[in-house]
XYZ file of C-alpha atoms in Angstrom:
710
model
C -139.691 -55.061 18.477
C -141.851 -51.355 18.523
C -143.306 -50.514 15.679
C -141.120 -47.507 15.957
C -138.301 -50.090 16.019
C -139.210 -51.825 13.109
C -139.938 -48.903 10.588
C -136.149 -48.006 11.298
C -134.911 -51.318 10.953
C -136.459 -51.452 7.428
C -135.373 -47.876 6.908
C -131.829 -48.720 7.506
C -132.111 -51.674 5.691
C -133.035 -49.473 2.165
C -130.742 -47.608 2.511
C -127.845 -50.072 2.871
C -129.152 -51.800 -0.135
C -128.834 -48.249 -2.058
C -126.015 -46.714 -0.757
C -123.434 -46.141 -3.177
C -120.563 -47.409 -1.246
C -122.270 -51.219 -0.807
C -122.456 -53.728 -3.048
C -126.215 -55.242 -4.571
C -129.031 -56.599 -2.516
C -129.660 -60.302 -3.338
C -133.072 -61.207 -5.283
C -132.757 -57.949 -7.569
C -133.059 -58.173 -11.328
C -130.534 -55.746 -12.283
C -127.291 -53.634 -11.604
C -126.712 -49.716 -11.175
C -124.498 -47.945 -11.200
C -121.525 -47.540 -8.428
C -123.497 -50.711 -7.366
C -121.108 -54.347 -7.352
C -121.547 -58.130 -7.670
C -119.641 -60.188 -5.843
C -119.272 -63.520 -3.930
C -122.182 -65.452 -3.972
C -124.603 -62.528 -4.949
C -126.318 -62.637 -7.696
C -129.708 -61.153 -9.608
C -132.324 -63.126 -10.873
C -134.477 -61.949 -13.251
C -137.801 -61.125 -12.594
C -140.186 -63.712 -13.652
C -137.707 -66.340 -11.405
C -136.231 -67.954 -14.911
C -132.269 -66.769 -14.776
C -129.668 -66.055 -12.399
C -126.927 -64.289 -13.307
C -123.704 -64.270 -10.899
C -120.128 -66.084 -10.350
C -120.162 -70.003 -10.405
C -116.853 -72.343 -10.251
C -115.669 -74.194 -13.848
C -115.263 -77.954 -12.075
C -112.707 -78.437 -9.387
C -110.320 -76.038 -10.994
C -111.176 -72.656 -8.367
C -111.647 -70.501 -11.535
C -114.509 -68.311 -11.388
C -117.068 -67.119 -14.300
C -119.469 -64.623 -14.446
C -122.289 -66.560 -15.943
C -126.071 -66.652 -16.423
C -127.679 -70.426 -15.806
C -131.305 -71.827 -15.729
C -133.063 -70.697 -12.538
C -135.672 -73.144 -12.122
C -133.540 -76.263 -13.423
C -131.711 -78.006 -10.259
C -128.833 -79.351 -12.318
C -126.887 -76.078 -13.175
C -127.018 -75.398 -17.066
C -124.919 -72.110 -17.634
C -126.820 -70.564 -21.018
C -123.388 -67.388 -21.226
C -120.564 -66.475 -20.029
C -119.239 -63.656 -19.833
C -115.224 -63.912 -18.755
C -114.504 -67.306 -20.953
C -111.132 -66.878 -21.725
C -109.679 -65.241 -18.507
C -111.586 -66.526 -15.588
C -110.926 -64.588 -11.498
C -109.497 -66.897 -8.972
C -111.310 -64.648 -5.348
C -114.902 -64.451 -6.182
C -115.271 -62.266 -3.316
C -112.972 -60.184 -3.644
C -113.663 -59.523 -7.684
C -115.998 -57.045 -8.928
C -119.186 -56.982 -11.685
C -119.964 -53.102 -11.468
C -120.938 -50.537 -14.204
C -118.499 -48.017 -14.589
C -118.247 -44.827 -17.012
C -121.534 -46.540 -18.473
C -120.059 -49.883 -18.921
C -120.274 -52.926 -17.237
C -116.937 -54.786 -16.309
C -114.986 -57.403 -14.557
C -112.714 -56.563 -11.813
C -110.208 -59.258 -10.977
C -109.163 -59.728 -7.124
C -106.388 -56.777 -7.959
C -109.346 -54.528 -9.235
C -107.630 -55.326 -13.065
C -110.471 -55.432 -15.821
C -110.624 -58.706 -16.886
C -114.095 -58.557 -19.321
C -116.585 -55.315 -20.426
C -119.019 -54.526 -22.314
C -117.128 -52.017 -24.142
C -119.578 -49.616 -25.383
C -118.788 -46.773 -26.378
C -121.564 -44.751 -24.444
C -120.470 -43.395 -21.356
C -123.513 -42.557 -18.586
C -123.841 -41.762 -15.028
C -127.418 -43.117 -15.229
C -126.621 -46.693 -17.061
C -128.672 -49.796 -16.168
C -127.595 -53.837 -16.478
C -131.304 -55.601 -16.124
C -131.287 -59.516 -16.722
C -134.307 -60.390 -18.585
C -136.809 -63.006 -18.169
C -135.900 -64.588 -21.563
C -131.905 -64.599 -20.560
C -131.298 -61.620 -21.976
C -128.575 -59.097 -20.560
C -128.980 -55.771 -21.909
C -127.082 -52.620 -20.701
C -129.290 -50.118 -20.609
C -128.710 -46.213 -20.884
C -130.539 -43.167 -18.705
C -133.429 -43.191 -21.343
C -133.911 -46.723 -21.129
C -132.813 -47.756 -24.719
C -130.834 -50.515 -25.346
C -126.942 -50.015 -26.092
C -125.598 -53.622 -25.130
C -127.149 -56.873 -24.827
C -125.625 -60.792 -24.448
C -127.602 -61.789 -26.397
C -125.547 -60.201 -29.176
C -122.644 -62.235 -28.440
C -123.569 -65.610 -27.476
C -121.439 -68.375 -26.098
C -122.367 -71.952 -26.582
C -126.098 -71.391 -25.985
C -129.219 -70.281 -28.291
C -131.880 -69.718 -26.247
C -135.593 -68.998 -27.587
C -135.948 -65.451 -29.098
C -132.704 -64.729 -29.869
C -131.292 -64.464 -33.342
C -127.904 -66.615 -34.690
C -127.019 -64.225 -38.240
C -125.309 -62.023 -39.931
C -124.707 -58.347 -39.458
C -124.206 -56.408 -43.252
C -123.053 -53.724 -42.352
C -120.423 -54.979 -39.788
C -119.634 -58.677 -41.632
C -119.862 -59.771 -37.772
C -121.101 -63.280 -37.330
C -123.305 -64.111 -33.581
C -121.687 -67.817 -33.252
C -121.854 -69.397 -30.661
C -118.914 -71.396 -29.534
C -118.420 -74.530 -28.275
C -117.116 -75.172 -24.178
C -113.514 -77.177 -24.005
C -115.224 -79.725 -21.856
C -117.530 -80.435 -19.718
C -116.212 -78.577 -16.690
C -114.329 -75.884 -18.828
C -115.720 -73.005 -20.685
C -113.082 -71.684 -21.960
C -113.809 -71.126 -26.359
C -113.717 -75.394 -27.641
C -112.632 -76.088 -31.679
C -116.601 -76.086 -32.632
C -118.518 -73.340 -33.957
C -121.790 -72.570 -35.381
C -122.596 -69.789 -37.567
C -125.020 -68.600 -40.019
C -123.592 -68.604 -43.792
C -123.268 -65.229 -44.968
C -123.426 -66.602 -48.627
C -126.458 -68.695 -48.125
C -129.354 -69.235 -45.816
C -127.575 -71.925 -44.239
C -125.938 -73.107 -41.141
C -122.614 -74.693 -40.946
C -120.613 -76.012 -37.973
C -116.863 -74.919 -38.079
C -113.680 -76.787 -36.890
C -111.119 -74.583 -35.502
C -112.924 -71.604 -36.521
C -112.100 -72.650 -39.942
C -112.706 -75.999 -41.585
C -116.161 -76.134 -42.374
C -116.976 -79.650 -41.076
C -121.202 -79.595 -41.917
C -123.674 -77.829 -43.028
C -127.281 -77.737 -42.320
C -128.469 -77.486 -46.100
C -130.389 -74.930 -47.029
C -133.752 -73.639 -45.932
C -136.927 -73.889 -47.897
C -139.440 -72.123 -45.631
C -139.810 -75.128 -43.329
C -137.114 -77.308 -42.347
C -133.557 -77.425 -43.668
C -132.984 -79.638 -46.437
C -129.870 -81.574 -44.904
C -132.280 -81.873 -41.374
C -135.430 -83.569 -43.736
C -136.086 -85.021 -39.980
C -136.401 -81.447 -38.605
C -140.883 -81.084 -39.064
C -141.382 -84.265 -36.961
C -139.068 -83.695 -33.950
C -138.339 -80.478 -33.532
C -140.488 -78.518 -30.193
C -139.019 -75.139 -31.906
C -140.491 -72.863 -34.809
C -137.818 -71.913 -36.104
C -137.842 -68.374 -38.632
C -135.335 -66.532 -41.245
C -135.589 -62.862 -41.588
C -132.681 -61.325 -44.667
C -132.792 -57.909 -44.744
C -130.881 -55.012 -46.394
C -128.597 -54.881 -43.131
C -128.928 -58.048 -41.707
C -129.848 -62.197 -41.906
C -130.776 -63.845 -38.932
C -132.733 -67.041 -37.923
C -134.750 -66.990 -34.654
C -136.281 -69.711 -33.361
C -139.829 -70.180 -30.535
C -141.388 -73.051 -28.673
C -143.771 -74.783 -29.879
C -146.120 -74.762 -26.820
C -144.606 -73.040 -23.937
C -145.711 -74.076 -21.187
C -144.353 -76.911 -20.515
C -141.162 -76.537 -22.032
C -137.401 -75.425 -20.573
C -135.146 -76.075 -24.206
C -132.504 -74.830 -25.779
C -130.162 -74.982 -28.359
C -126.435 -75.673 -28.269
C -123.332 -76.359 -29.598
C -121.883 -78.482 -27.570
C -117.898 -79.925 -26.638
C -118.479 -83.042 -29.062
C -118.749 -81.138 -31.816
C -122.525 -81.510 -32.441
C -125.186 -79.175 -31.700
C -127.503 -79.899 -29.901
C -131.547 -79.282 -29.329
C -132.177 -80.505 -25.582
C -135.529 -80.216 -22.932
C -136.144 -80.784 -19.465
C -137.529 -82.908 -18.180
C -138.886 -82.089 -14.996
C -140.431 -84.790 -13.477
C -136.856 -86.606 -13.802
C -134.791 -83.618 -13.397
C -132.819 -84.482 -16.333
C -132.203 -82.741 -19.261
C -133.502 -84.352 -22.244
C -131.544 -85.000 -25.837
C -133.877 -84.108 -28.547
C -132.292 -83.865 -31.560
C -128.617 -84.207 -32.709
C -126.020 -83.340 -35.924
C -123.874 -84.951 -36.829
C -125.761 -87.653 -35.583
C -122.971 -89.718 -33.834
C -120.202 -88.443 -32.458
C -117.863 -89.950 -35.140
C -118.734 -88.265 -37.648
C -117.477 -85.197 -35.838
C -114.248 -83.819 -37.566
C -110.721 -84.473 -36.111
C -113.167 -85.402 -32.579
C -111.018 -87.753 -30.862
C -107.664 -86.005 -31.595
C -104.432 -86.653 -33.440
C -104.001 -90.633 -34.148
C -107.229 -90.858 -31.655
C -109.079 -93.273 -33.436
C -113.092 -93.390 -33.335
C -115.812 -96.093 -32.360
C -119.042 -95.104 -32.695
C -120.223 -97.972 -29.797
C -117.134 -98.215 -27.689
C -116.068 -96.450 -24.416
C -115.067 -94.296 -24.322
C -115.840 -93.543 -28.539
C -112.245 -92.604 -28.317
C -108.709 -94.819 -28.435
C -104.915 -94.763 -29.121
C -103.684 -97.203 -31.531
C -100.838 -99.540 -30.541
C -97.771 -97.621 -29.781
C -99.532 -94.531 -28.783
C -100.581 -93.020 -25.127
C -103.637 -90.053 -25.252
C -101.397 -86.775 -25.159
C -103.336 -85.182 -21.982
C -104.445 -87.863 -20.083
C -106.599 -85.785 -17.240
C -108.703 -83.667 -20.620
C -109.627 -88.058 -21.372
C -111.150 -88.147 -18.455
C -113.708 -84.784 -19.208
C -114.597 -85.989 -22.829
C -111.840 -83.937 -24.278
C -110.025 -85.742 -27.098
C -108.960 -82.688 -28.735
C -105.576 -83.644 -27.909
C -105.405 -86.323 -29.186
C -103.143 -89.467 -29.089
C -99.072 -89.138 -29.084
C -96.100 -91.827 -29.519
C -94.439 -94.017 -26.558
C -91.265 -93.431 -28.463
C -90.679 -90.716 -30.621
C -88.667 -90.957 -34.544
C -85.589 -89.878 -34.851
C -85.930 -87.803 -36.753
C -83.447 -86.917 -39.974
C -81.949 -90.088 -38.962
C -81.375 -92.777 -41.113
C -80.963 -96.681 -41.383
C -77.488 -97.182 -39.851
C -75.492 -99.598 -38.513
C -76.466 -97.894 -35.183
C -79.842 -97.718 -35.862
C -82.679 -99.518 -36.781
C -85.350 -99.234 -39.708
C -88.839 -97.812 -38.602
C -91.066 -100.485 -39.544
C -94.812 -99.880 -39.780
C -97.771 -101.223 -37.536
C -100.636 -102.658 -39.072
C -104.208 -101.481 -38.063
C -107.093 -103.233 -39.939
C -110.919 -102.579 -40.638
C -110.029 -98.536 -40.872
C -111.483 -95.665 -42.840
C -108.193 -94.163 -44.155
C -107.685 -90.408 -42.461
C -108.112 -87.430 -44.740
C -106.228 -85.676 -47.517
C -104.140 -88.629 -49.144
C -101.472 -88.560 -51.039
C -101.220 -90.713 -53.815
C -98.779 -92.558 -55.086
C -98.432 -94.835 -58.789
C -96.927 -97.797 -57.208
C -98.225 -101.088 -57.501
C -97.137 -103.067 -54.460
C -97.757 -103.106 -50.715
C -93.827 -103.884 -50.329
C -93.518 -100.581 -52.525
C -95.670 -98.045 -51.227
C -93.884 -99.463 -47.525
C -91.076 -98.522 -50.112
C -91.914 -94.708 -50.808
C -93.066 -93.910 -47.206
C -89.817 -95.384 -45.710
C -87.984 -93.263 -47.947
C -89.743 -90.130 -47.148
C -89.222 -89.164 -43.263
C -92.296 -87.326 -43.497
C -94.171 -89.947 -44.321
C -96.037 -91.078 -41.250
C -98.182 -93.592 -42.667
C -99.639 -95.637 -46.155
C -102.589 -97.886 -47.004
C -102.695 -99.831 -50.269
C -105.432 -100.636 -52.060
C -106.638 -102.163 -55.648
C -103.393 -100.964 -57.749
C -103.532 -97.262 -55.164
C -100.636 -96.523 -53.312
C -102.191 -93.492 -50.397
C -99.853 -91.969 -48.255
C -99.619 -89.333 -45.116
C -97.359 -86.542 -43.889
C -97.617 -84.948 -40.298
C -100.346 -85.902 -37.993
C -103.363 -88.455 -39.243
C -107.102 -87.084 -38.242
C -110.123 -88.419 -38.833
C -109.821 -92.153 -38.183
C -112.170 -94.638 -37.690
C -112.095 -98.345 -36.446
C -114.926 -100.040 -38.735
C -116.517 -103.788 -38.594
C -114.621 -106.600 -39.743
C -117.313 -107.286 -42.944
C -117.800 -103.563 -43.416
C -116.028 -102.925 -46.598
C -115.277 -99.596 -46.368
C -112.893 -101.049 -43.943
C -108.775 -100.564 -45.137
C -105.878 -101.883 -43.495
C -103.390 -98.962 -43.002
C -99.770 -99.143 -41.809
C -98.799 -96.330 -39.435
C -94.763 -95.818 -38.985
C -93.121 -96.149 -35.050
C -89.943 -96.406 -33.967
C -88.233 -99.947 -34.770
C -88.482 -100.298 -30.675
C -91.980 -100.529 -30.548
C -91.745 -104.161 -32.844
C -90.076 -105.652 -29.972
C -92.774 -103.828 -27.599
C -95.314 -104.937 -29.249
C -94.420 -108.582 -29.154
C -93.728 -108.145 -25.529
C -97.204 -107.014 -25.294
C -98.398 -109.934 -27.335
C -96.391 -112.167 -25.061
C -97.497 -110.375 -21.958
C -101.444 -110.684 -22.308
C -101.176 -114.769 -23.487
C -99.757 -115.368 -20.497
C -101.796 -113.248 -18.252
C -104.844 -114.839 -19.862
C -103.490 -117.961 -19.112
C -103.748 -117.384 -15.740
C -106.754 -115.994 -15.229
C -108.210 -119.098 -17.347
C -106.208 -121.641 -14.756
C -107.702 -119.174 -12.378
C -111.541 -119.563 -13.211
C -111.415 -123.219 -14.412
C -109.445 -123.631 -10.866
C -112.762 -121.364 -8.793
C -115.379 -123.560 -11.071
C -113.889 -127.176 -9.892
C -113.751 -125.593 -6.064
C -116.984 -125.006 -6.026
C -118.725 -128.124 -7.814
C -116.469 -129.684 -5.539
C -117.964 -127.899 -2.638
C -121.705 -128.194 -3.629
C -121.190 -131.974 -4.192
C -119.910 -132.037 -0.771
C -122.868 -130.057 0.502
C -124.790 -133.133 -1.320
C -126.396 -130.545 -3.660
C -125.687 -132.146 -7.185
C -128.035 -133.759 -8.866
C -128.691 -136.450 -11.216
C -128.140 -134.324 -14.452
C -125.872 -131.782 -12.423
C -122.772 -132.332 -14.761
C -120.029 -129.718 -15.643
C -120.941 -127.631 -18.734
C -118.182 -125.779 -20.692
C -118.251 -122.297 -20.973
C -118.925 -119.456 -18.024
C -122.168 -120.463 -17.462
C -123.247 -122.180 -14.252
C -125.946 -125.206 -14.071
C -129.170 -125.260 -11.751
C -130.482 -128.703 -10.131
C -134.225 -128.153 -10.904
C -134.982 -127.498 -6.827
C -132.980 -124.916 -6.876
C -134.963 -123.483 -9.449
C -138.179 -124.971 -7.816
C -137.320 -123.059 -4.750
C -136.240 -119.693 -6.657
C -139.011 -118.728 -8.204
C -142.099 -120.734 -5.411
C -142.963 -123.445 -7.211
C -143.233 -121.684 -10.686
C -145.861 -119.532 -8.931
C -145.560 -115.834 -11.267
C -145.888 -116.249 -14.640
C -144.029 -113.317 -16.792
C -145.092 -114.849 -19.895
C -146.097 -117.637 -21.835
C -144.180 -118.988 -25.623
C -144.685 -121.962 -27.786
C -142.958 -124.434 -25.927
C -143.302 -123.342 -22.417
C -143.990 -120.643 -19.960
C -141.202 -118.245 -18.021
C -141.204 -117.443 -14.643
C -139.853 -114.758 -11.841
C -137.086 -116.149 -9.538
C -135.078 -114.961 -7.518
C -131.806 -116.769 -6.111
C -130.282 -116.494 -2.236
C -127.975 -113.896 -3.307
C -131.279 -111.687 -4.485
C -130.406 -111.805 -7.937
C -133.791 -111.555 -10.200
C -133.743 -114.219 -12.524
C -136.093 -115.313 -15.268
C -136.425 -119.011 -16.251
C -138.072 -120.960 -18.871
C -140.530 -124.164 -18.327
C -140.020 -126.318 -21.049
C -143.446 -128.504 -21.570
C -141.988 -130.584 -23.699
C -140.390 -133.617 -24.460
C -137.405 -134.384 -22.238
C -134.662 -135.196 -25.488
C -131.804 -134.072 -27.422
C -130.105 -132.902 -23.901
C -126.721 -133.589 -24.977
C -127.287 -131.016 -27.908
C -129.138 -128.390 -25.584
C -125.825 -128.331 -22.975
C -124.010 -127.818 -26.557
C -126.153 -125.328 -27.592
C -125.820 -123.591 -23.636
C -122.085 -123.834 -23.998
C -121.736 -122.009 -26.823
C -124.000 -119.674 -25.584
C -121.498 -119.079 -22.945
C -119.053 -117.932 -25.776
C -121.321 -115.864 -28.240
C -121.188 -111.659 -28.349
C -123.475 -111.422 -25.865
C -123.496 -113.383 -22.807
C -126.822 -113.118 -21.435
C -126.997 -116.755 -19.950
C -125.469 -117.043 -16.435
C -127.583 -119.958 -15.252
C -129.404 -123.077 -17.063
C -131.492 -125.838 -15.755
C -132.104 -129.370 -18.061
C -136.640 -129.996 -18.755
C -136.030 -125.399 -19.711
C -134.540 -125.173 -22.995
C -135.498 -123.269 -26.496
C -133.289 -120.445 -26.167
C -134.093 -119.878 -29.947
C -131.168 -120.489 -31.564
C -131.693 -121.572 -35.071
C -128.423 -122.333 -36.871
C -125.135 -123.027 -35.197
C -122.310 -123.221 -36.788
C -119.348 -125.062 -34.953
C -118.716 -125.435 -31.634
C -114.873 -123.527 -30.975
C -115.532 -120.231 -32.031
C -117.255 -117.240 -30.037
C -119.133 -116.477 -32.450
C -122.454 -117.982 -34.173
C -124.810 -117.294 -37.035
C -128.751 -117.725 -36.245
C -131.653 -117.057 -37.783
C -134.489 -115.251 -35.755
C -136.944 -118.002 -34.885
C -139.442 -118.207 -31.450
C -142.086 -117.142 -30.594
C -143.736 -113.920 -31.928
C -147.003 -113.412 -29.685
C -148.219 -110.208 -29.527
C -145.766 -108.507 -31.079
C -147.610 -108.784 -34.123
C -150.870 -107.462 -35.434
C -152.619 -108.179 -39.246
C -153.996 -105.261 -40.429
C -155.995 -104.713 -43.794
C -153.999 -108.948 -44.764
C -150.648 -106.781 -44.507
C -148.510 -107.864 -41.256
C -147.294 -105.133 -38.713
C -144.507 -106.523 -37.092
C -143.600 -104.403 -33.562
C -140.090 -103.968 -33.462
C -139.679 -102.802 -36.869
C -142.513 -100.146 -36.665
C -140.535 -99.076 -33.446
C -137.283 -98.983 -34.816
C -138.557 -96.622 -37.859
C -139.923 -94.894 -35.100
C -136.644 -94.515 -34.067
C -134.472 -93.889 -36.889
C -136.754 -91.529 -38.997
C -138.063 -89.738 -35.824
C -141.658 -90.163 -34.739
C -144.182 -89.804 -32.031
C -142.301 -91.949 -29.470
C -144.829 -92.783 -27.073
C -147.170 -93.827 -29.677
C -145.618 -97.107 -29.779
C -146.738 -97.537 -26.116
C -149.305 -100.216 -25.065
C -152.431 -98.304 -25.642
C -152.938 -99.118 -22.277
C -150.210 -96.661 -20.685
C -152.081 -93.857 -22.473
C -148.781 -92.673 -23.585
C -147.786 -91.676 -19.890
C -144.042 -92.968 -19.435
C -140.840 -91.021 -19.120
C -139.797 -90.599 -22.888
C -135.930 -90.685 -22.335
C -135.984 -94.013 -20.965
C -138.068 -94.587 -23.591
C -136.263 -93.496 -26.134
C -133.283 -95.221 -24.286
C -134.200 -98.191 -23.928
C -135.549 -98.751 -27.622
C -131.658 -97.140 -29.300
C -130.710 -99.736 -27.537
C -132.927 -102.265 -28.672
C -131.792 -101.613 -32.162
C -127.814 -101.657 -31.490
C -128.367 -105.027 -30.053
C -130.107 -106.486 -33.088
C -127.864 -105.320 -35.404
C -126.269 -108.122 -37.918
C -122.984 -106.893 -37.693
C -122.291 -108.102 -33.968
C -119.058 -106.059 -33.949
C -121.266 -103.033 -33.225
C -123.452 -104.340 -30.880
C -123.003 -102.922 -27.559
C -121.573 -105.592 -24.558
C -123.671 -106.215 -21.728
C -121.475 -103.566 -19.130
C -122.374 -100.256 -21.780
C -126.246 -101.997 -22.193
C -126.777 -101.157 -18.091
C -125.103 -97.554 -18.571
C -126.627 -96.772 -20.717
C -129.602 -97.594 -19.292
C -128.713 -95.917 -16.219
C -128.567 -92.578 -17.502
C -124.763 -93.438 -16.977
C -123.674 -93.537 -21.205
C -125.118 -91.442 -24.164
C -126.544 -93.582 -26.664
C -126.460 -92.972 -30.259
C -128.898 -92.578 -33.070
C -128.901 -96.485 -34.483
C -127.970 -97.433 -37.792
C -131.089 -98.898 -39.524
C -131.493 -102.366 -38.059
C -132.389 -104.216 -41.855
C -133.024 -107.364 -40.474
C -135.630 -106.856 -39.191
C -137.277 -106.204 -42.436
C -135.826 -109.544 -43.937
C -137.407 -111.387 -40.710
C -140.264 -110.434 -42.644
C -139.578 -111.305 -45.997
C -137.646 -114.623 -46.238
C -139.898 -116.940 -45.650
C -137.664 -119.491 -46.796
C -135.902 -119.470 -43.419
C -138.607 -118.107 -40.532
C -141.390 -119.208 -38.878
C -143.264 -117.811 -36.227
C -145.818 -119.474 -33.784
C -148.038 -117.716 -31.541
C -148.796 -118.938 -27.553
C -151.667 -122.068 -27.035
C -154.947 -119.886 -27.769
C -153.951 -119.003 -31.674
C -153.237 -121.264 -34.730
C -150.040 -120.661 -36.554
C -149.376 -117.251 -37.212
C -147.417 -118.012 -40.531
C -145.490 -120.579 -42.128
C -143.184 -120.514 -44.638
C -143.513 -123.955 -47.144
C -145.389 -126.555 -46.987
C -142.277 -128.871 -46.024
C -141.217 -126.441 -43.687
C -145.303 -126.605 -41.976
C -144.869 -130.376 -42.489
C -141.988 -130.603 -39.951
C -143.764 -128.054 -37.500
C -146.787 -129.923 -37.531
C -144.585 -133.251 -37.092
C -142.404 -131.361 -33.850
C -146.649 -130.558 -32.180
C -147.507 -134.220 -32.989
C -144.667 -135.030 -31.044
C -145.277 -132.665 -28.180
C -148.777 -133.447 -28.254
C -148.157 -137.149 -27.365
C -145.840 -136.463 -24.739
C -148.455 -134.510 -22.830
C -150.548 -137.918 -23.182
C -148.005 -140.810 -21.945
C -147.379 -137.860 -18.721
């Protein structure tokens, strides 16, 4: 192409870009009068931090004008213009300046959103700034409107969330309806007009959380701010307004945001570029079960289950599709509706009451003076508007209308109560059917499992793989021969660690399953007891043991209570090793220190092995430590299942902040029960009493004698 032709081409291109009858040129940071943006066209802030354009909401084929992070691979929208009025066709819809206002026209050229200023100008311009603020300026470059004054669910560094004293207007963060729908949700965050604190409201009215007063450094109800936050907050109050702003402590490595999440929690997040994920720094309320009405009417929250919300027996999810998007606000509905207004006649049986134990009771009970459960039930049954009752400590509580904020608690939680919820009389027989079907189904499964295990065992014996000690074991574990494990571990060649009674080796089964094998270096006795213990392990809450081989023992079961049930009571014994340090006469136990960092906030990377130089993925370390704290809770009912643990570690499930594992301190303090060992190169690190010491020395004597006899 000749120079003259090139010059002509460039001129034509520039002309197309600036002709008022054409659309916006891609890559610009502004929209001027009579230009428009549609389809896949966007504008990008001058520094490349933010982008504005049409985006699609999930799979709904609805389109919105929004601003999102340009440098974040996981498209994250921080502001939405037309939250309540999406358009259906982004190619025939337009965002343009008309008479000094920025307006969005749908496919029928109907106005669905506008900046709605009184300013009229033919020279206005809309500019996307590098801080994520969309500003509308007049001909003299004065800002007459900005998106930061009308936030969606996200609070960006530098922007205000405050209160205008002149107009009595709040800048409010409003959650999305769910993860895929930017429609305004149920939760809002705003500055309390009566004081320097933030509050979360449910359904624009009910106050469900407040930050506490600002003392110049932190909010009184958020003491962890000084330890864990990446932000510096500043409070300003004048005659005309009061507001908070925040800035990043160190701007260079961070992309961060503060959101009012659809879960009902406010969250502080930062983008980890090395793993391409958002990392949760902090949230409040700390658990989703603390969020008001999170599971909706008749929904039950369980902090350690997945999903978090479920419906009671006799109820079903009101909006199943919403539940798949983690939007439980629609709650549950009765499977069989109550017959409104009818009394107990020959043509209608009396309503029944479903019994639901270990529950946190709903809000706003009405107290009635009766002295028995039967009397409480009778009062509720006689009033059709009564939907539930509970009787405890000579007090009768009844509820009318829908029930909110029920929570499933652990069996040993003193706050757990029994609630009786009104059901249609037919539900009683249906429940009996469900129980019967469940029992029959369970029996069939058991029969199939037993038949399968028998077939496998028979096939193994036919193949000549059975050994002299290859006897069936009760439970769900499978026995392996010594030769099997010798092959899997390459003759016990790769040692993973060493304990008081043996070493642990890495192995790989024929199906590529990676295993850890502990090879006992002690006497071969108590095999029957060991098999009983293995059987018990196969049934306890955390089913960690899948295989075992006799001459390989010591699973750390200090006490087994009975053989006929699925839970065992244990104290913690076993190898302590390098998890403990002696400093200035005090014992520093690593799990305790790690738990304190997780619960109270602190430098998560500071608990790593010093040899790592704090080089690790913060999100992964946090996940591991949090799930570890959940796994060692004293109450086994709130420990996660192994399936949940795998999902958490894979990043499929979020993990909430765990309760303080009090058992760790007991582990250190209770000298009547706990005995620790170190590896062979060290003496006993700690003993409890002279009697226990004598027992341990006796056991060591037996082991030494056994080695001499080998």
